[in-house]
Amino acid sequence: MTPPLFIAVSLPEPVTERLAGIGGGVPGARWVPRENMHITLRYLGELEGTLADDVCVGLTEIEATGFDLAIDGVDHFDGRKGAHVLFAGVQPREPLKRLHDKIEIQLQRIGVKAEERKYHPHVTLARLRRAPADRVGRFLEANGLLMSPPFQVESFGLYESIRSHEGPVYRELERFALQPGD
């Protein structure tokens, strides 16, 4: 078994600095460290046998063009007991969805089980545990219109998540270049 694996787009340092700079002020929030911020394209989890190698080979076969993205607002995902994740949205979503769909088709072709959830591109900022709704509301009100300048997405990567006492450490295993955009 491999450590948990995921496929993601990394973010430029000015974007992660800006996102890390808005963290705080919400009791019960576990903020994502700047170096762990990314846009997940597909979570794979632990893979058995040679499937991780097959995934790596399969990802090299994906043909997609680079594109521009920008951070566009802050929102939350609800759980059973209210807000459980704070995230930054991205725009435009379509290029990411197209890349996600190509990756999904390739993964299924090599035997990875299909993703059951609808893809919602975002950058996780914090995971919440019993966070007061009024504080979450204030955070969203203060940061809901957050925007970044556009940045170029020229590649995506395969990462492993290594557990540590300080929280997960993400290590890039392989980087896959996208074709130059228009």
PDB file of C-alpha atoms in Angstrom:
ATOM      1  CA  MET A   1       0.000   0.000   0.000  1.00  0.00           C
ATOM      2  CA  THR A   2       1.159   3.502  -0.803  1.00  0.00           C
ATOM      3  CA  PRO A   3       0.697   6.499   1.471  1.00  0.00           C
ATOM      4  CA  PRO A   4      -2.456   8.411   0.458  1.00  0.00           C
ATOM      5  CA  LEU A   5      -1.981   9.942  -2.998  1.00  0.00           C
ATOM      6  CA  PHE A   6      -3.669  12.848  -4.743  1.00  0.00           C
ATOM      7  CA  ILE A   7      -3.356  14.795  -7.985  1.00  0.00           C
ATOM      8  CA  ALA A   8      -3.269  18.582  -7.679  1.00  0.00           C
ATOM      9  CA  VAL A   9      -2.366  21.954  -9.119  1.00  0.00           C
ATOM     10  CA  SER A  10       0.191  23.823  -7.026  1.00  0.00           C
ATOM     11  CA  LEU A  11      -0.239  27.527  -6.340  1.00  0.00           C
ATOM     12  CA  PRO A  12       2.290  30.326  -6.829  1.00  0.00           C
ATOM     13  CA  GLU A  13       3.850  31.738  -3.668  1.00  0.00           C
ATOM     14  CA  PRO A  14       2.127  35.161  -3.827  1.00  0.00           C
ATOM     15  CA  VAL A  15      -1.255  33.377  -3.865  1.00  0.00           C
ATOM     16  CA  THR A  16      -0.444  31.080  -0.936  1.00  0.00           C
ATOM     17  CA  GLU A  17       0.961  34.048   1.021  1.00  0.00           C
ATOM     18  CA  ARG A  18      -2.256  35.992   0.459  1.00  0.00           C
ATOM     19  CA  LEU A  19      -4.437  33.022   1.454  1.00  0.00           C
ATOM     20  CA  ALA A  20      -2.364  32.248   4.550  1.00  0.00           C
ATOM     21  CA  GLY A  21      -2.594  35.917   5.516  1.00  0.00           C
ATOM     22  CA  ILE A  22      -6.361  35.778   5.995  1.00  0.00           C
ATOM     23  CA  GLY A  23      -6.201  32.804   8.401  1.00  0.00           C
ATOM     24  CA  GLY A  24      -7.241  33.281  11.994  1.00  0.00           C
ATOM     25  CA  GLY A  25     -10.128  34.589  14.022  1.00  0.00           C
ATOM     26  CA  VAL A  26     -12.232  31.414  13.934  1.00  0.00           C
ATOM     27  CA  PRO A  27     -12.073  29.264  17.089  1.00  0.00           C
ATOM     28  CA  GLY A  28     -12.028  25.552  16.295  1.00  0.00           C
ATOM     29  CA  ALA A  29     -10.339  26.093  12.909  1.00  0.00           C
ATOM     30  CA  ARG A  30      -7.281  24.066  11.886  1.00  0.00           C
ATOM     31  CA  TRP A  31      -5.675  26.283   9.246  1.00  0.00           C
ATOM     32  CA  VAL A  32      -3.884  24.667   6.313  1.00  0.00           C
ATOM     33  CA  PRO A  33      -0.190  25.641   6.259  1.00  0.00           C
ATOM     34  CA  ARG A  34       0.792  27.748   3.264  1.00  0.00           C
ATOM     35  CA  GLU A  35       3.081  25.016   1.896  1.00  0.00           C
ATOM     36  CA  ASN A  36       0.152  22.550   1.806  1.00  0.00           C
ATOM     37  CA  MET A  37      -2.253  24.780  -0.146  1.00  0.00           C
ATOM     38  CA  HIS A  38      -3.226  23.415  -3.550  1.00  0.00           C
ATOM     39  CA  ILE A  39      -6.195  22.727  -5.830  1.00  0.00           C
ATOM     40  CA  THR A  40      -7.006  19.029  -5.746  1.00  0.00           C
ATOM     41  CA  LEU A  41      -7.842  17.505  -9.105  1.00  0.00           C
ATOM     42  CA  ARG A  42      -8.421  13.991  -7.737  1.00  0.00           C
ATOM     43  CA  TYR A  43      -7.911  12.258  -4.384  1.00  0.00           C
ATOM     44  CA  LEU A  44      -6.692   8.688  -4.875  1.00  0.00           C
ATOM     45  CA  GLY A  45      -6.107   7.456  -1.338  1.00  0.00           C
ATOM     46  CA  GLU A  46      -3.899   4.432  -0.715  1.00  0.00           C
ATOM     47  CA  LEU A  47      -3.223   2.333  -3.808  1.00  0.00           C
ATOM     48  CA  GLU A  48      -2.227  -1.318  -3.875  1.00  0.00           C
ATOM     49  CA  GLY A  49       0.471  -3.075  -5.868  1.00  0.00           C
ATOM     50  CA  THR A  50       1.659  -1.387  -9.025  1.00  0.00           C
ATOM     51  CA  LEU A  51      -1.425   0.797  -9.414  1.00  0.00           C
ATOM     52  CA  ALA A  52       0.512   3.910  -8.318  1.00  0.00           C
ATOM     53  CA  ASP A  53       3.059   3.269 -11.081  1.00  0.00           C
ATOM     54  CA  ASP A  54       0.219   2.742 -13.562  1.00  0.00           C
ATOM     55  CA  VAL A  55      -1.315   6.057 -12.473  1.00  0.00           C
ATOM     56  CA  CYS A  56       1.999   7.831 -13.018  1.00  0.00           C
ATOM     57  CA  VAL A  57       2.342   6.394 -16.524  1.00  0.00           C
ATOM     58  CA  GLY A  58      -1.297   7.159 -17.307  1.00  0.00           C
ATOM     59  CA  LEU A  59      -0.956  10.784 -16.250  1.00  0.00           C
ATOM     60  CA  THR A  60       1.948  11.289 -18.676  1.00  0.00           C
ATOM     61  CA  GLU A  61      -0.475  10.469 -21.504  1.00  0.00           C
ATOM     62  CA  ILE A  62      -2.909  13.284 -20.710  1.00  0.00           C
ATOM     63  CA  GLU A  63      -2.984  16.002 -23.337  1.00  0.00           C
ATOM     64  CA  ALA A  64      -4.247  19.324 -22.048  1.00  0.00           C
ATOM     65  CA  THR A  65      -3.410  22.974 -22.510  1.00  0.00           C
ATOM     66  CA  GLY A  66      -2.254  25.344 -19.778  1.00  0.00           C
ATOM     67  CA  PHE A  67      -4.651  28.036 -18.604  1.00  0.00           C
ATOM     68  CA  ASP A  68      -5.050  31.019 -16.293  1.00  0.00           C
ATOM     69  CA  LEU A  69      -6.810  30.844 -12.926  1.00  0.00           C
ATOM     70  CA  ALA A  70      -7.549  33.321 -10.156  1.00  0.00           C
ATOM     71  CA  ILE A  71      -8.735  33.030  -6.574  1.00  0.00           C
ATOM     72  CA  ASP A  72     -12.341  34.200  -6.453  1.00  0.00           C
ATOM     73  CA  GLY A  73     -13.982  34.551  -3.062  1.00  0.00           C
ATOM     74  CA  VAL A  74     -14.104  32.552   0.149  1.00  0.00           C
ATOM     75  CA  ASP A  75     -16.921  30.212   1.168  1.00  0.00           C
ATOM     76  CA  HIS A  76     -17.606  27.078   3.204  1.00  0.00           C
ATOM     77  CA  PHE A  77     -18.787  23.492   2.859  1.00  0.00           C
ATOM     78  CA  ASP A  78     -21.454  22.383   5.302  1.00  0.00           C
ATOM     79  CA  GLY A  79     -21.332  19.150   7.263  1.00  0.00           C
ATOM     80  CA  ARG A  80     -23.929  17.570   9.534  1.00  0.00           C
ATOM     81  CA  LYS A  81     -23.224  20.115  12.267  1.00  0.00           C
ATOM     82  CA  GLY A  82     -22.761  23.291  10.235  1.00  0.00           C
ATOM     83  CA  ALA A  83     -19.718  24.627   8.417  1.00  0.00           C
ATOM     84  CA  HIS A  84     -16.849  22.123   8.378  1.00  0.00           C
ATOM     85  CA  VAL A  85     -14.446  23.510   5.733  1.00  0.00           C
ATOM     86  CA  LEU A  86     -13.481  27.059   4.766  1.00  0.00           C
ATOM     87  CA  PHE A  87     -12.215  27.352   1.198  1.00  0.00           C
ATOM     88  CA  ALA A  88     -11.177  29.807  -1.500  1.00  0.00           C
ATOM     89  CA  GLY A  89     -12.958  29.477  -4.812  1.00  0.00           C
ATOM     90  CA  VAL A  90     -11.277  29.668  -8.212  1.00  0.00           C
ATOM     91  CA  GLN A  91     -12.305  31.113 -11.564  1.00  0.00           C
ATOM     92  CA  PRO A  92     -12.721  30.179 -14.286  1.00  0.00           C
ATOM     93  CA  ARG A  93     -13.702  26.660 -13.239  1.00  0.00           C
ATOM     94  CA  GLU A  94     -14.145  25.186 -16.723  1.00  0.00           C
ATOM     95  CA  PRO A  95     -10.441  24.637 -17.578  1.00  0.00           C
ATOM     96  CA  LEU A  96      -9.960  22.828 -14.254  1.00  0.00           C
ATOM     97  CA  LYS A  97     -13.070  20.729 -14.835  1.00  0.00           C
ATOM     98  CA  ARG A  98     -11.855  19.754 -18.312  1.00  0.00           C
ATOM     99  CA  LEU A  99      -8.473  18.722 -16.894  1.00  0.00           C
ATOM    100  CA  HIS A 100     -10.208  16.855 -14.052  1.00  0.00           C
ATOM    101  CA  ASP A 101     -12.417  15.003 -16.555  1.00  0.00           C
ATOM    102  CA  LYS A 102      -9.410  13.941 -18.656  1.00  0.00           C
ATOM    103  CA  ILE A 103      -7.652  12.695 -15.525  1.00  0.00           C
ATOM    104  CA  GLU A 104     -10.786  10.848 -14.386  1.00  0.00           C
ATOM    105  CA  ILE A 105     -11.154   9.074 -17.737  1.00  0.00           C
ATOM    106  CA  GLN A 106      -7.504   8.028 -17.687  1.00  0.00           C
ATOM    107  CA  LEU A 107      -7.708   6.788 -14.083  1.00  0.00           C
ATOM    108  CA  GLN A 108     -10.765   4.670 -14.813  1.00  0.00           C
ATOM    109  CA  ARG A 109      -9.050   3.250 -17.891  1.00  0.00           C
ATOM    110  CA  ILE A 110      -6.224   1.918 -15.715  1.00  0.00           C
ATOM    111  CA  GLY A 111      -8.517   0.550 -13.024  1.00  0.00           C
ATOM    112  CA  VAL A 112      -8.961   3.294 -10.419  1.00  0.00           C
ATOM    113  CA  LYS A 113     -12.508   3.388  -9.060  1.00  0.00           C
ATOM    114  CA  ALA A 114     -14.600   6.318 -10.332  1.00  0.00           C
ATOM    115  CA  GLU A 115     -14.961   9.393  -8.137  1.00  0.00           C
ATOM    116  CA  GLU A 116     -18.445   9.470  -6.625  1.00  0.00           C
ATOM    117  CA  ARG A 117     -18.601  13.141  -5.648  1.00  0.00           C
ATOM    118  CA  LYS A 118     -19.125  15.996  -8.074  1.00  0.00           C
ATOM    119  CA  TYR A 119     -15.900  17.921  -8.661  1.00  0.00           C
ATOM    120  CA  HIS A 120     -15.818  21.336  -6.975  1.00  0.00           C
ATOM    121  CA  PRO A 121     -12.450  23.065  -7.537  1.00  0.00           C
ATOM    122  CA  HIS A 122     -11.251  24.984  -4.485  1.00  0.00           C
ATOM    123  CA  VAL A 123      -8.346  25.640  -2.117  1.00  0.00           C
ATOM    124  CA  THR A 124      -8.977  24.343   1.412  1.00  0.00           C
ATOM    125  CA  LEU A 125      -8.115  27.051   3.943  1.00  0.00           C
ATOM    126  CA  ALA A 126      -9.248  25.454   7.216  1.00  0.00           C
ATOM    127  CA  ARG A 127     -11.060  22.461   8.651  1.00  0.00           C
ATOM    128  CA  LEU A 128     -13.555  23.351  11.348  1.00  0.00           C
ATOM    129  CA  ARG A 129     -14.546  21.573  14.524  1.00  0.00           C
ATOM    130  CA  ARG A 130     -17.358  23.144  16.530  1.00  0.00           C
ATOM    131  CA  ALA A 131     -16.581  26.593  15.159  1.00  0.00           C
ATOM    132  CA  PRO A 132     -19.079  29.233  16.329  1.00  0.00           C
ATOM    133  CA  ALA A 133     -21.407  30.087  13.438  1.00  0.00           C
ATOM    134  CA  ASP A 134     -21.153  33.825  14.120  1.00  0.00           C
ATOM    135  CA  ARG A 135     -17.344  33.746  13.860  1.00  0.00           C
ATOM    136  CA  VAL A 136     -17.512  31.722  10.627  1.00  0.00           C
ATOM    137  CA  GLY A 137     -20.021  34.255   9.314  1.00  0.00           C
ATOM    138  CA  ARG A 138     -17.741  37.172  10.195  1.00  0.00           C
ATOM    139  CA  PHE A 139     -14.781  35.477   8.503  1.00  0.00           C
ATOM    140  CA  LEU A 140     -16.820  34.885   5.336  1.00  0.00           C
ATOM    141  CA  GLU A 141     -18.138  38.441   5.366  1.00  0.00           C
ATOM    142  CA  ALA A 142     -14.636  39.885   5.773  1.00  0.00           C
ATOM    143  CA  ASN A 143     -13.052  37.679   3.088  1.00  0.00           C
ATOM    144  CA  GLY A 144     -15.910  36.697   0.786  1.00  0.00           C
ATOM    145  CA  LEU A 145     -14.776  39.006  -2.006  1.00  0.00           C
ATOM    146  CA  LEU A 146     -11.098  38.005  -1.869  1.00  0.00           C
ATOM    147  CA  MET A 147      -9.548  37.932  -5.349  1.00  0.00           C
ATOM    148  CA  SER A 148      -6.084  37.245  -6.701  1.00  0.00           C
ATOM    149  CA  PRO A 149      -4.483  38.348  -9.935  1.00  0.00           C
ATOM    150  CA  PRO A 150      -4.655  35.610 -12.587  1.00  0.00           C
ATOM    151  CA  PHE A 151      -1.854  33.053 -12.501  1.00  0.00           C
ATOM    152  CA  GLN A 152      -0.749  30.567 -15.142  1.00  0.00           C
ATOM    153  CA  VAL A 153      -1.326  26.846 -14.619  1.00  0.00           C
ATOM    154  CA  GLU A 154       1.378  25.093 -16.634  1.00  0.00           C
ATOM    155  CA  SER A 155       1.431  21.695 -14.907  1.00  0.00           C
ATOM    156  CA  PHE A 156      -0.124  19.434 -12.301  1.00  0.00           C
ATOM    157  CA  GLY A 157       1.448  16.939  -9.923  1.00  0.00           C
ATOM    158  CA  LEU A 158       1.050  13.593  -8.210  1.00  0.00           C
ATOM    159  CA  TYR A 159       1.532  13.967  -4.445  1.00  0.00           C
ATOM    160  CA  GLU A 160       1.752  11.718  -1.436  1.00  0.00           C
ATOM    161  CA  SER A 161       0.466  12.679   1.996  1.00  0.00           C
ATOM    162  CA  ILE A 162       2.856  11.708   4.777  1.00  0.00           C
ATOM    163  CA  ARG A 163       1.402  11.738   8.278  1.00  0.00           C
ATOM    164  CA  SER A 164       3.374  13.513  10.985  1.00  0.00           C
ATOM    165  CA  HIS A 165       2.749  14.798  14.515  1.00  0.00           C
ATOM    166  CA  GLU A 166       2.496  18.346  13.146  1.00  0.00           C
ATOM    167  CA  GLY A 167      -0.061  17.337  10.496  1.00  0.00           C
ATOM    168  CA  PRO A 168       0.251  16.004   6.959  1.00  0.00           C
ATOM    169  CA  VAL A 169       3.281  16.768   4.816  1.00  0.00           C
ATOM    170  CA  TYR A 170       2.656  16.750   1.064  1.00  0.00           C
ATOM    171  CA  ARG A 171       5.492  15.562  -1.147  1.00  0.00           C
ATOM    172  CA  GLU A 172       5.413  15.865  -4.910  1.00  0.00           C
ATOM    173  CA  LEU A 173       6.263  12.564  -6.588  1.00  0.00           C
ATOM    174  CA  GLU A 174       5.949  13.604 -10.223  1.00  0.00           C
ATOM    175  CA  ARG A 175       5.084  16.739 -12.212  1.00  0.00           C
ATOM    176  CA  PHE A 176       3.175  16.638 -15.515  1.00  0.00           C
ATOM    177  CA  ALA A 177       3.516  19.542 -17.943  1.00  0.00           C
ATOM    178  CA  LEU A 178       0.556  20.979 -19.794  1.00  0.00           C
ATOM    179  CA  GLN A 179       0.912  22.148 -23.373  1.00  0.00           C
ATOM    180  CA  PRO A 180       1.475  25.895 -23.863  1.00  0.00           C
ATOM    181  CA  GLY A 181      -1.779  27.888 -23.915  1.00  0.00           C
ATOM    182  CA  ASP A 182      -2.963  30.246 -26.612  1.00  0.00           C
TER     183      ASP A 182
END
